[in-house]
XYZ file of C-alpha atoms in Angstrom:
588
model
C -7.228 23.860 -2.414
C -3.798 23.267 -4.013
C -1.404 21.764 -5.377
C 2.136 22.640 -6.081
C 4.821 21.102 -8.724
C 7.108 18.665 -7.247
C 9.825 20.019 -9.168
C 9.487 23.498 -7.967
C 11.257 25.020 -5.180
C 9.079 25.155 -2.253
C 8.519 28.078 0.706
C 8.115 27.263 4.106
C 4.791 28.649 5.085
C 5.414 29.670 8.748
C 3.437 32.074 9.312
C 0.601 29.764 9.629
C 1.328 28.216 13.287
C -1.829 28.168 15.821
C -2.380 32.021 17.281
C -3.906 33.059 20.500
C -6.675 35.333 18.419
C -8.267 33.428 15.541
C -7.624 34.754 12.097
C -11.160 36.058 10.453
C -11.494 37.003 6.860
C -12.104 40.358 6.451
C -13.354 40.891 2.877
C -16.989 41.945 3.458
C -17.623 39.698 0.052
C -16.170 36.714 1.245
C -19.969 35.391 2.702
C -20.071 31.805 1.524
C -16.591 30.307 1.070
C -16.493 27.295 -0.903
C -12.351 27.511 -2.021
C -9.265 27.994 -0.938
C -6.018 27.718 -2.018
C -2.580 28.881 -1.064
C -0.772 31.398 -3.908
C 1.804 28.876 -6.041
C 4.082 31.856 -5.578
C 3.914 33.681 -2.691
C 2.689 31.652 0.601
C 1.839 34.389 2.332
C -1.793 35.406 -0.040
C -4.706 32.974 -0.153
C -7.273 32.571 -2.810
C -11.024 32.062 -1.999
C -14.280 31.566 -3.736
C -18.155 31.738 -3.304
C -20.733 29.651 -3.716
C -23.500 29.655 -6.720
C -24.923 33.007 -7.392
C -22.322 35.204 -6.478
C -20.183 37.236 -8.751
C -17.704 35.550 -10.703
C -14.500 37.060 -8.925
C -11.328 34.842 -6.939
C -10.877 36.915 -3.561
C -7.088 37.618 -2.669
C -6.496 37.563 1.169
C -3.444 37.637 3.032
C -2.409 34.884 5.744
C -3.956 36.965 8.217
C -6.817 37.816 6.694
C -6.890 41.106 5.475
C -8.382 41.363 1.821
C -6.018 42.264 -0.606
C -8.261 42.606 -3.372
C -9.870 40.613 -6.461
C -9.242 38.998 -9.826
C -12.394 38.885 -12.044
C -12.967 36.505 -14.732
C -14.339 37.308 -17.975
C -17.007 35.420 -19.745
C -17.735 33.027 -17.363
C -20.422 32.963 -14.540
C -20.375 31.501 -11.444
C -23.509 28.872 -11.365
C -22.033 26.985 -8.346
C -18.661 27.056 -7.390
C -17.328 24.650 -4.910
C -13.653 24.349 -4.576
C -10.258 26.009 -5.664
C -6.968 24.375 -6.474
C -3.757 26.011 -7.241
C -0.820 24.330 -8.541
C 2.290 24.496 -10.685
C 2.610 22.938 -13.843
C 4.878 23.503 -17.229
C 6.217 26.220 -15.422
C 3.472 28.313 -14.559
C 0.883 29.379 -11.384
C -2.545 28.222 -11.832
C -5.668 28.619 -10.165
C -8.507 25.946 -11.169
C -12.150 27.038 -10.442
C -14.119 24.541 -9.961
C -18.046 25.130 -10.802
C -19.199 21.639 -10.357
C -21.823 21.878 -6.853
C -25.107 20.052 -8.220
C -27.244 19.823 -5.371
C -30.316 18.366 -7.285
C -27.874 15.834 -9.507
C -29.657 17.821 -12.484
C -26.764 19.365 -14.794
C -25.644 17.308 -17.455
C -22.542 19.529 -17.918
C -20.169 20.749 -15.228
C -17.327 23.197 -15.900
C -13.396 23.476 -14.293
C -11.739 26.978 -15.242
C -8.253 27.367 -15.966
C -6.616 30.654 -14.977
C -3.118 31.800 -14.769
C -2.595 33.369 -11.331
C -1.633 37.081 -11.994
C 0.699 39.037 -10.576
C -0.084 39.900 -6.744
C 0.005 43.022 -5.219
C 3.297 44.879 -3.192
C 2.597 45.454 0.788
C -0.622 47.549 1.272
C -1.697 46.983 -2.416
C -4.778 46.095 -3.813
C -5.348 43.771 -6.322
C -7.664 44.865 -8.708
C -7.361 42.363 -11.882
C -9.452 41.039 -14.791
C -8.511 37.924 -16.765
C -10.243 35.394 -19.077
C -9.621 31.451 -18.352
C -6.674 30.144 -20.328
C -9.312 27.216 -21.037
C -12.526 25.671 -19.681
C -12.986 22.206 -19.250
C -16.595 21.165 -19.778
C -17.337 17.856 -19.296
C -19.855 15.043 -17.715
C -19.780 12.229 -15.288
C -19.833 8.620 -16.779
C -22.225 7.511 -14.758
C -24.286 10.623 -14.536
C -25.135 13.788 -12.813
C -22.883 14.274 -9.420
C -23.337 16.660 -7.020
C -19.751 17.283 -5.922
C -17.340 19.769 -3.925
C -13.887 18.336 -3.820
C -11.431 18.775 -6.791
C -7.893 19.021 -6.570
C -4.975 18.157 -9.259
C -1.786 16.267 -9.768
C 0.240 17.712 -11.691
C 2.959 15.272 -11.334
C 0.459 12.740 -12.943
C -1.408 15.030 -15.173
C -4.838 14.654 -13.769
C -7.984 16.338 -12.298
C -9.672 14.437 -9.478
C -13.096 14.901 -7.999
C -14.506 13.142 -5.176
C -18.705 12.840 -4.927
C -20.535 14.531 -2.441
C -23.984 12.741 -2.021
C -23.652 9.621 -3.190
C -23.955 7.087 -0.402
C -20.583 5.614 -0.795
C -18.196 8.809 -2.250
C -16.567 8.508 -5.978
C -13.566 9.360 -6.906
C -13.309 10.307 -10.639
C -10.488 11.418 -13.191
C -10.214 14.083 -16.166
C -7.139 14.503 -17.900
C -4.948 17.746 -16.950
C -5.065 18.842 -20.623
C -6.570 21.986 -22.866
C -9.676 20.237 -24.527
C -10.683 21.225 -27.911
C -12.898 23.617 -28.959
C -16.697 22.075 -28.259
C -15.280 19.020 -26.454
C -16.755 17.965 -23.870
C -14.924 15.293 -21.558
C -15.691 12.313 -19.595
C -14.688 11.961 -15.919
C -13.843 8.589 -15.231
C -14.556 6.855 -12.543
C -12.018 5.673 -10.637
C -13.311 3.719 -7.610
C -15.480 3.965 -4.279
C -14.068 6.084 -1.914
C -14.605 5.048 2.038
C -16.416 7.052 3.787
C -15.038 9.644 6.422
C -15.559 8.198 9.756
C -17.677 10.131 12.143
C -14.758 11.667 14.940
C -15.027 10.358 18.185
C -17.152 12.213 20.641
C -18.849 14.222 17.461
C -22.983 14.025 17.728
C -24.554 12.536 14.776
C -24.688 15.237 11.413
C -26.977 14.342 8.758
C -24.648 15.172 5.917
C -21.652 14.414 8.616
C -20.072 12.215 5.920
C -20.154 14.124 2.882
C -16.954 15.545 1.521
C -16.950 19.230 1.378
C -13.694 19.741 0.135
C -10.214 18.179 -0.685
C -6.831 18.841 -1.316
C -3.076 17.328 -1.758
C 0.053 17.693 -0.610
C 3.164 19.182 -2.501
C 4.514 16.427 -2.486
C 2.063 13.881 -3.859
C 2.122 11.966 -0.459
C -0.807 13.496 1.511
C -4.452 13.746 0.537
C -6.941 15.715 2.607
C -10.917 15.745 2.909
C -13.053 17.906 4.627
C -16.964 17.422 5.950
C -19.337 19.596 8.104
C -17.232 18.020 11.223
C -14.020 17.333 10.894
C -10.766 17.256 8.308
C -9.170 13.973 7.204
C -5.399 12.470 6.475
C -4.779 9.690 3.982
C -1.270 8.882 2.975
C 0.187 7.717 -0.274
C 2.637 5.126 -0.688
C 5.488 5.312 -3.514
C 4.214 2.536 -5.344
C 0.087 3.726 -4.630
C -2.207 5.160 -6.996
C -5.049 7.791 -5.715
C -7.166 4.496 -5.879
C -5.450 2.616 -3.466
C -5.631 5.192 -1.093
C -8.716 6.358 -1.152
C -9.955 2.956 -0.909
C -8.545 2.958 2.488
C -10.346 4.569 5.688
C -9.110 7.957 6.011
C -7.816 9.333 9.130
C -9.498 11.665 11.360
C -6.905 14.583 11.487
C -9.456 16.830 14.027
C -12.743 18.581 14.352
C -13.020 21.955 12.984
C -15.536 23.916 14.890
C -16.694 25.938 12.116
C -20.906 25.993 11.129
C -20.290 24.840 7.683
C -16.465 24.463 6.600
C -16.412 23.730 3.007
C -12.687 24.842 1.834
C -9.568 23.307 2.744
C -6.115 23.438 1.569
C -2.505 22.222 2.932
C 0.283 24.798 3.603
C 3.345 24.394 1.451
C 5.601 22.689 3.721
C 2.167 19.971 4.570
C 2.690 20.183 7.989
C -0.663 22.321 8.331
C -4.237 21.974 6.968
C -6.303 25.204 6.515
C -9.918 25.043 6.782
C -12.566 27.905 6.630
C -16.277 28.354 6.366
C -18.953 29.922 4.861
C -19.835 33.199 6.413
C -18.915 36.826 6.775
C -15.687 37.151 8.761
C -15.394 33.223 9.122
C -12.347 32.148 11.031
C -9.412 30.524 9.453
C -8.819 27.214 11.213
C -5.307 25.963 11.182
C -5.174 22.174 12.012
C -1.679 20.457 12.508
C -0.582 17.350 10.470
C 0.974 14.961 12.455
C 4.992 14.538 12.003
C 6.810 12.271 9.979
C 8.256 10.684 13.180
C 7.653 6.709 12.507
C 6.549 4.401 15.876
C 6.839 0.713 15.495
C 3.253 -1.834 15.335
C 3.279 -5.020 15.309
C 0.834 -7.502 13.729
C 0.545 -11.337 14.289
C -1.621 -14.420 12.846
C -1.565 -18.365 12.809
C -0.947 -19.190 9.046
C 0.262 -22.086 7.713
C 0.832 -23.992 10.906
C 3.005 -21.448 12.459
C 2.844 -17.789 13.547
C 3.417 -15.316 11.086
C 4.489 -11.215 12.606
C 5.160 -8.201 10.891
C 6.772 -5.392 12.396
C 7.144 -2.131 10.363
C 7.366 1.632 11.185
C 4.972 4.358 10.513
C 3.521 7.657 11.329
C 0.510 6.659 10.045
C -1.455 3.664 12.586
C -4.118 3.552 10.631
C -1.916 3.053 6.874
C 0.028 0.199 9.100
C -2.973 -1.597 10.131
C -4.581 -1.388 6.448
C -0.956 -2.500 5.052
C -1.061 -5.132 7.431
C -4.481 -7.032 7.230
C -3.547 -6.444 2.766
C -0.169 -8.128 3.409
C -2.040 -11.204 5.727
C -4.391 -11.556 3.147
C -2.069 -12.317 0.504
C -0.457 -14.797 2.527
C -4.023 -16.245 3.370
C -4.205 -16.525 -0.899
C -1.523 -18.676 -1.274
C -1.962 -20.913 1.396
C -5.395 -21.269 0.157
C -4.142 -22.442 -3.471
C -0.689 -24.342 -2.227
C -1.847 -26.104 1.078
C -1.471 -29.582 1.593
C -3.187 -29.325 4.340
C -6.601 -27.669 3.051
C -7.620 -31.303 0.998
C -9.204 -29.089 -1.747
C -6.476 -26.300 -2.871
C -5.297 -26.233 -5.586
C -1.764 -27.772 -4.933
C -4.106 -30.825 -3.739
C -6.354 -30.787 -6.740
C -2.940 -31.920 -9.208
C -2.608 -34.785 -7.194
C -5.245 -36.783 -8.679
C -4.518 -35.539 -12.125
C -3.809 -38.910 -14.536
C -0.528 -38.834 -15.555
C 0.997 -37.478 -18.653
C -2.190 -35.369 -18.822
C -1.662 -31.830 -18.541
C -3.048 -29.567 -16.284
C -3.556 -25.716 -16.564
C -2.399 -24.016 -13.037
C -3.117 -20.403 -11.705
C -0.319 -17.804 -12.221
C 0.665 -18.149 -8.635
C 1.069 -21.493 -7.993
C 2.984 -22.336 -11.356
C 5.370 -19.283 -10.315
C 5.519 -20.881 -7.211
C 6.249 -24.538 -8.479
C 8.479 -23.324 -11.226
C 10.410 -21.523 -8.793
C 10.803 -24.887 -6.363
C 11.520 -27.007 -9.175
C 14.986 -24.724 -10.147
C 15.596 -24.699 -7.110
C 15.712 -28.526 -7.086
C 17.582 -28.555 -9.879
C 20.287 -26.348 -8.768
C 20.976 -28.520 -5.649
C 20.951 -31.687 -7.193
C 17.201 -32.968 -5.067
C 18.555 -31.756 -1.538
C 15.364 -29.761 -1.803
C 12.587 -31.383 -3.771
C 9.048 -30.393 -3.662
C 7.677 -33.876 -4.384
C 7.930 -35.547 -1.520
C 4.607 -35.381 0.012
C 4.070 -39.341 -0.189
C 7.160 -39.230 2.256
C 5.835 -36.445 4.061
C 2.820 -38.367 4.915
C 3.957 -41.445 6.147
C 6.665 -39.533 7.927
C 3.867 -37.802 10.238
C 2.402 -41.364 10.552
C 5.857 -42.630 11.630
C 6.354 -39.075 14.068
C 2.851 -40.026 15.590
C 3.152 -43.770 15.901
C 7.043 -43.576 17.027
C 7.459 -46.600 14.396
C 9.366 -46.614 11.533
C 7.318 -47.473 7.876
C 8.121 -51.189 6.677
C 10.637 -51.235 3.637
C 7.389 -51.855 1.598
C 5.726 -48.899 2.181
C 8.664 -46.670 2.321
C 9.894 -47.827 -0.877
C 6.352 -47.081 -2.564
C 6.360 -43.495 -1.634
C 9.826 -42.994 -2.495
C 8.446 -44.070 -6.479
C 5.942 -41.592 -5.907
C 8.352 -38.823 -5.450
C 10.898 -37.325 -7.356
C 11.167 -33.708 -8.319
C 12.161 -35.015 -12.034
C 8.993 -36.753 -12.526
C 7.172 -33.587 -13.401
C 7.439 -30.904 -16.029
C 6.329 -27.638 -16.731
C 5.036 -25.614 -20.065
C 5.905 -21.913 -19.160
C 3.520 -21.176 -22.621
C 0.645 -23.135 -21.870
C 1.444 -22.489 -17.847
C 0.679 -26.433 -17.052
C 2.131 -29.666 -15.601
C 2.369 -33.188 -16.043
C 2.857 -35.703 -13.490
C 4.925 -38.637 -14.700
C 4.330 -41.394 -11.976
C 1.719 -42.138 -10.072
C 1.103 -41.276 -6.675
C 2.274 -37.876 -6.693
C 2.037 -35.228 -4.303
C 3.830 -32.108 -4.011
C 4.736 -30.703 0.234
C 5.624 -27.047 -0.690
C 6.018 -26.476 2.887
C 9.786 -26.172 2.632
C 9.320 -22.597 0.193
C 5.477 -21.555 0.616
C 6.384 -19.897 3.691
C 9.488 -18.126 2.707
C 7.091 -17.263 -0.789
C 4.452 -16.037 1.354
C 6.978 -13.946 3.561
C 8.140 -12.211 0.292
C 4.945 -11.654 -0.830
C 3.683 -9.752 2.364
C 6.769 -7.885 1.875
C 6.012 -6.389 -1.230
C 2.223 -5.522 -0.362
C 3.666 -3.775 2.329
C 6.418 -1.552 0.601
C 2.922 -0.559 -2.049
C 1.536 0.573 0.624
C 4.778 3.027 1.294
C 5.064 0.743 4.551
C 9.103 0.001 3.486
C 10.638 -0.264 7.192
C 8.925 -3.951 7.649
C 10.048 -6.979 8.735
C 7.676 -10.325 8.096
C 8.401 -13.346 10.225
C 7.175 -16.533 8.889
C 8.209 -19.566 11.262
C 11.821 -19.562 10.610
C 11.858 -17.292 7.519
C 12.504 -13.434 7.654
C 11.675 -11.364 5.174
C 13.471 -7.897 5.478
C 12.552 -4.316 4.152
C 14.296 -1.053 4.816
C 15.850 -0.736 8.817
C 14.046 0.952 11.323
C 14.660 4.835 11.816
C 17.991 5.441 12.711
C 19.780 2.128 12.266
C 21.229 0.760 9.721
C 19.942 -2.792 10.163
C 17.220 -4.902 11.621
C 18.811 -7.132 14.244
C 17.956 -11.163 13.527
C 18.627 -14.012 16.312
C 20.048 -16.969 15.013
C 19.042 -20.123 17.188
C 22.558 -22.299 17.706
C 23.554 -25.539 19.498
C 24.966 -24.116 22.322
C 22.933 -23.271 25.936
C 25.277 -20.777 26.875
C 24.639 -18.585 23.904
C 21.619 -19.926 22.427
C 21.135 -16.474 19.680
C 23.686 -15.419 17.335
C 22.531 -11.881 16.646
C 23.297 -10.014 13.180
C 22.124 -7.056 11.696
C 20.470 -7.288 7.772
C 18.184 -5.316 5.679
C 16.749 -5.295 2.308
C 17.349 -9.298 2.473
C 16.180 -12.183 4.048
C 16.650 -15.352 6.386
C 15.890 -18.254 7.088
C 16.766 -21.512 9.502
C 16.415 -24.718 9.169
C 17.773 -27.426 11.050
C 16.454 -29.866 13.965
C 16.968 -27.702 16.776
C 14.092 -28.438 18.291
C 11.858 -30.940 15.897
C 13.092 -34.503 15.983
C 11.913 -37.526 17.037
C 14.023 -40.669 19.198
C 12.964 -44.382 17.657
C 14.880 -47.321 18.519
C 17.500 -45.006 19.973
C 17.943 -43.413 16.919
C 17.144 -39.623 16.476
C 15.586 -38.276 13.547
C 15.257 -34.756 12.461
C 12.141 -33.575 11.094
C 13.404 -32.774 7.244
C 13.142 -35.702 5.141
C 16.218 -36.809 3.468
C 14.979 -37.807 -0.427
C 17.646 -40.299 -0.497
C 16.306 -42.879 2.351
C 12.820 -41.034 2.570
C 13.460 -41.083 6.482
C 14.566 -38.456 8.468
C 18.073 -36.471 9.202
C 19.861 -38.223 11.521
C 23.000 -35.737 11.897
C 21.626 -33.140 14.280
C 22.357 -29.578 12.001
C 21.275 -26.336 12.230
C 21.636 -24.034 8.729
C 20.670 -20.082 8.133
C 21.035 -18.749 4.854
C 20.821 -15.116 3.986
C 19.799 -14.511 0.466
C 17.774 -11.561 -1.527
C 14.731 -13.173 -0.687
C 12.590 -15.419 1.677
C 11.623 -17.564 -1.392
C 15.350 -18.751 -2.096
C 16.818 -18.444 1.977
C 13.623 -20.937 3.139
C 14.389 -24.146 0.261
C 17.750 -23.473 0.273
C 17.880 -23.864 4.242
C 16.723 -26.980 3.736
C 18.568 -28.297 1.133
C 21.597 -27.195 3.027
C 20.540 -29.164 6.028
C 20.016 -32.286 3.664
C 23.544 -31.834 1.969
C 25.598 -31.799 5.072
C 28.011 -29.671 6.832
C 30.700 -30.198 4.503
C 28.851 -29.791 0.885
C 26.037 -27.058 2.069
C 28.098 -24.012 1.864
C 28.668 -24.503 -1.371
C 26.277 -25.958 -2.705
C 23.426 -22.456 -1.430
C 25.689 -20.365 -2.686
C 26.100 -20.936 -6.367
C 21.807 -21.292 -5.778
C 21.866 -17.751 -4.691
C 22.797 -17.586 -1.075
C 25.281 -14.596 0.297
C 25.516 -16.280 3.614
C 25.567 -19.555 4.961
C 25.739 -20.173 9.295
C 26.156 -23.835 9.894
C 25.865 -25.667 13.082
C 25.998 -28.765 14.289
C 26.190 -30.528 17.636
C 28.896 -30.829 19.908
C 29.795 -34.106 20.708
């Protein structure tokens, strides 16, 4: 196992690529492999270990598998080694020995080695070397004896981690990458449940099938491997990801091994290879490909919030898009859940019946989410206003029953609405209603919220080439591979050219308009946004997209250019926050 410095110039390791004769180890010592780990300096050696009992010596092989000799360490015995990292860090090579393998879950105490990698042998050399640790790292698990034979560091993030063995769920756990002082001993700290390797397609059942054997990351912090009795495993790290998040994810199956009891694993330099060995005189060296970097497009689609909501993003990885995916839905799912006004008891629903001038505590999202609508209100003088679901509701009524509301009515719900009859305390994070009646529609920014908000799970996930479709709102991530720009239709008025196509990215868009939902009474057509003025709908046919940094501004601001009219929207989105304003309206 390895890992290498970031920072550090890196050598292609190519002599590594699939041969027509396996490579065999031929160190007569090397009988039960439990490590390995590519030199720090020079790609072409490779350090192994045994397991328990054997002498307390790192075997030096070259890529082919000739033994080039052995370093022995001083004052330390081998009671059961079970993996070997290498990695650069202040500067300097290191080899970590890891003597952690507990198959009974009996020692209190388990042990990592230090050791400065020495200098290795000129062509047809041996190595013959003795060295102390530079430290030893004793320490315990947290939560108990572990039996466990996967370690590998980050030296980027100055940490050890160690992944169970025999638990029935793996464990990941975390020391510090640090000399401890004399007589400490440390605690590794858990870190979360792993998920367990998948059983490979094809494979027979294995009793210990599951059980990591061994794991390793990449060079460049992006990759993390695991190995079991069948088969090695990819999981990939996103920019914004901790080693939690990923390995909370279900690893990919990379392929099966073919070896009786492979229990060492380490990625070439480059990570475009995985090398895997066994225990065993003269076991083979199995060289497994890593897929390419080359990103394919998925696509993803569910019914939320009374439309369809679609991401498309691009990655090598299907598996990290799906996981990115079904995260990203579920936050959308979360905020419906809390600012529905469909869903009679969210939360959104819930301030509704609050007595006025008594204030109510809300959740962090939905105040963001109402503090957000109500500047937004503000800054365009009510053409969007998130109070108006008194309006809203008798406007379905009036949709359904093709009648307009008696002047009674109507003017009722317009006292119920107002998006000045409420305040906010950003300290205590509550609201007051001031009239009675009130009820908030957030169905002209939820979407565009929600949109933004799948956005962001999906760049954590180091998913950045997305694009999230929420009814008429588009939020944009990075462009797909090789293009500059996601291309977005525009609906318009006219038959002959009913998409105005433009390219964006890192942005997002939204239309609004009544393109399609309006409704003819008395010969009079009315669009489906709700003008706060009359409390009825639009009745100038008018299309709007607005292209803004985000989905959260583009979506209310689409609307409140609709509301304002072809002559005051322009610029009345853009000193809101809009970069882009398309207006249409109808021939005559």
């Amino acid at each position: 196992m390895r890992t290498l410095s970031r920072l550090l110039p890196i050598v292609l390791l190519t002599a590594f690529s699939p041969a027509d004769e396996p490579v065999r180890f031929q160190d007569p010592a090397l009988g039960e492999a439990s490590g390995l780990a590519v030199s720090p300096t020079s790609p072409g050696f490779l350090w192994l270990v045994n397991d328990s009992g054997s002498p307390a010596n790192l075997h030096l092989a070259s890529n082919n598998g000739a033994a080039r000799g052995t370093l022995k360490l001083e004052g330390v015995r081998n009671i059961d080694w079970e993996d070997l990292a290498s990695f650069t860090w202040n500067g300097r090579a290191w080899l970590l020995v890891a003597d952690v393998g507990d198959n009974q879950g009996q020692r209190e105490t388990v042990m990592l080695h230090l050791v400065a990698e020495p200098k290795l042998p000129p062509a047809g050399d041996q190595l013959e070397a003795t060295a102390a640790p530079e430290w030893t790292l004793r320490f315990r698990y947290e939560d108990g004896p572990r039996d466990c034979e996967s370690v590998s560091v980050d030296p980027a993030g100055e940490a050890i981690y160690l992944l169970s063995k025999r638990d029935p769920t793996p464990r990941l756990y975390r020391l510090p990458l640090r000399k401890p002082e004399d007589g400490m001993i440390a605690t590794a700290e858990f870190v979360t449940e792993a998920v367990s390797p998948p059983r490979p397609k094809g494979a027979l059942p294995h009793p210990f099938g599951g059980q990591p054997t061994a794991m390793d990351f990449s060079s460049d912090g992006e990759m993390a491997a695991i190995l079991t009795y069948q088969a090695a495993y990819l999981l990939r790290r996103g920019s914004a990801e901790s080693w939690a998040d990923v390995f909370r994810r279900k690893p990919v199956v990379l392929g099966t091994h073919g070896l009786p009891q492979a229990e060492a694993l380490a990625f070439t330099p480059d990570g475009h290879q995985l090398l895997v060995t066994s225990e065993g005189v003269g076991s083979k060296l199995v060289t497994l490909e890593v897929p390419s970097s080359d990103e394919v497009r998925h696509d993803f689609s569910r019914e939320l919030m009374g439309t369809r909501f679609s991401i498309t993003c691009y990655s090598a990885y299907p598996a990290l898009a799906e996981a990115a995916a079904n995260a990203a839905f579920a936050e959308a799912e979360a905020i419906n859940a809390v600012a529905s006004d469909y869903i009679p008891d969210s939360e959104l629903m819930r301030i509704s019946t609050a007595p006025v001038g008594k204030a109510v505590e809300l959740s962090p999202s939905l105040y963001d989410l109402l503090s957000t609508a109500r500047r937004i209100a503000e800054d365009t003088d009510g053409c969007y206003d998130p109070t108006l679901g008194p309006l809203t509701t008798l406007w379905r009524e009036t949709r359904n029953t093709g009648k307009l509301p008696d002047a009674a009515t109507l003017d009722a719900a317009r006292k119920s609405s107002g998006w000045k009859n409420f305040t906010l305390d950003p300290e205590l994070r509550t609201i007051t209603l001031g009239v009675p009646g009130m009820r908030f529609d957030l169905g002209g920014i939820a979407k565009g919220y929600a949109a933004d908000a799948m956005l962001r799970t999906m760049e954590k996930y180091g998913v950045a080439r997305t694009s999230v479709v929420a009814g008429g709102d588009v939020a944009l991530g990075e462009p797909p591979p090789g293009r500059d720009a996601w291309n977005v239709g525009l609906k318009t008025f006219d038959k002959l050219k009913p998409d105005e196509v433009i390219g964006l990215s890192g942005s997002a868009v939204s239309t609004s308009g009544d393109l399609h939902q309006f409704v003819e009474i008395d010969g009079v057509r009315y669009s489906h946004i709700l003008d706060p003025k009359t409390g009825l709908g639009l009745t100038r046919p008018i299309a709007v997209s607005v292209i803004a940094p985000s989905a959260t501004l583009t979506d209310p601001l689409a609307t409140a250019a609709c509301v304002a009219g072809a002559d005051k929207a322009e610029s009345l989105v853009r000193k809101s926050g809009a970069t882009d304003v398309r207006i249409r309206t109808q021939p005559e």
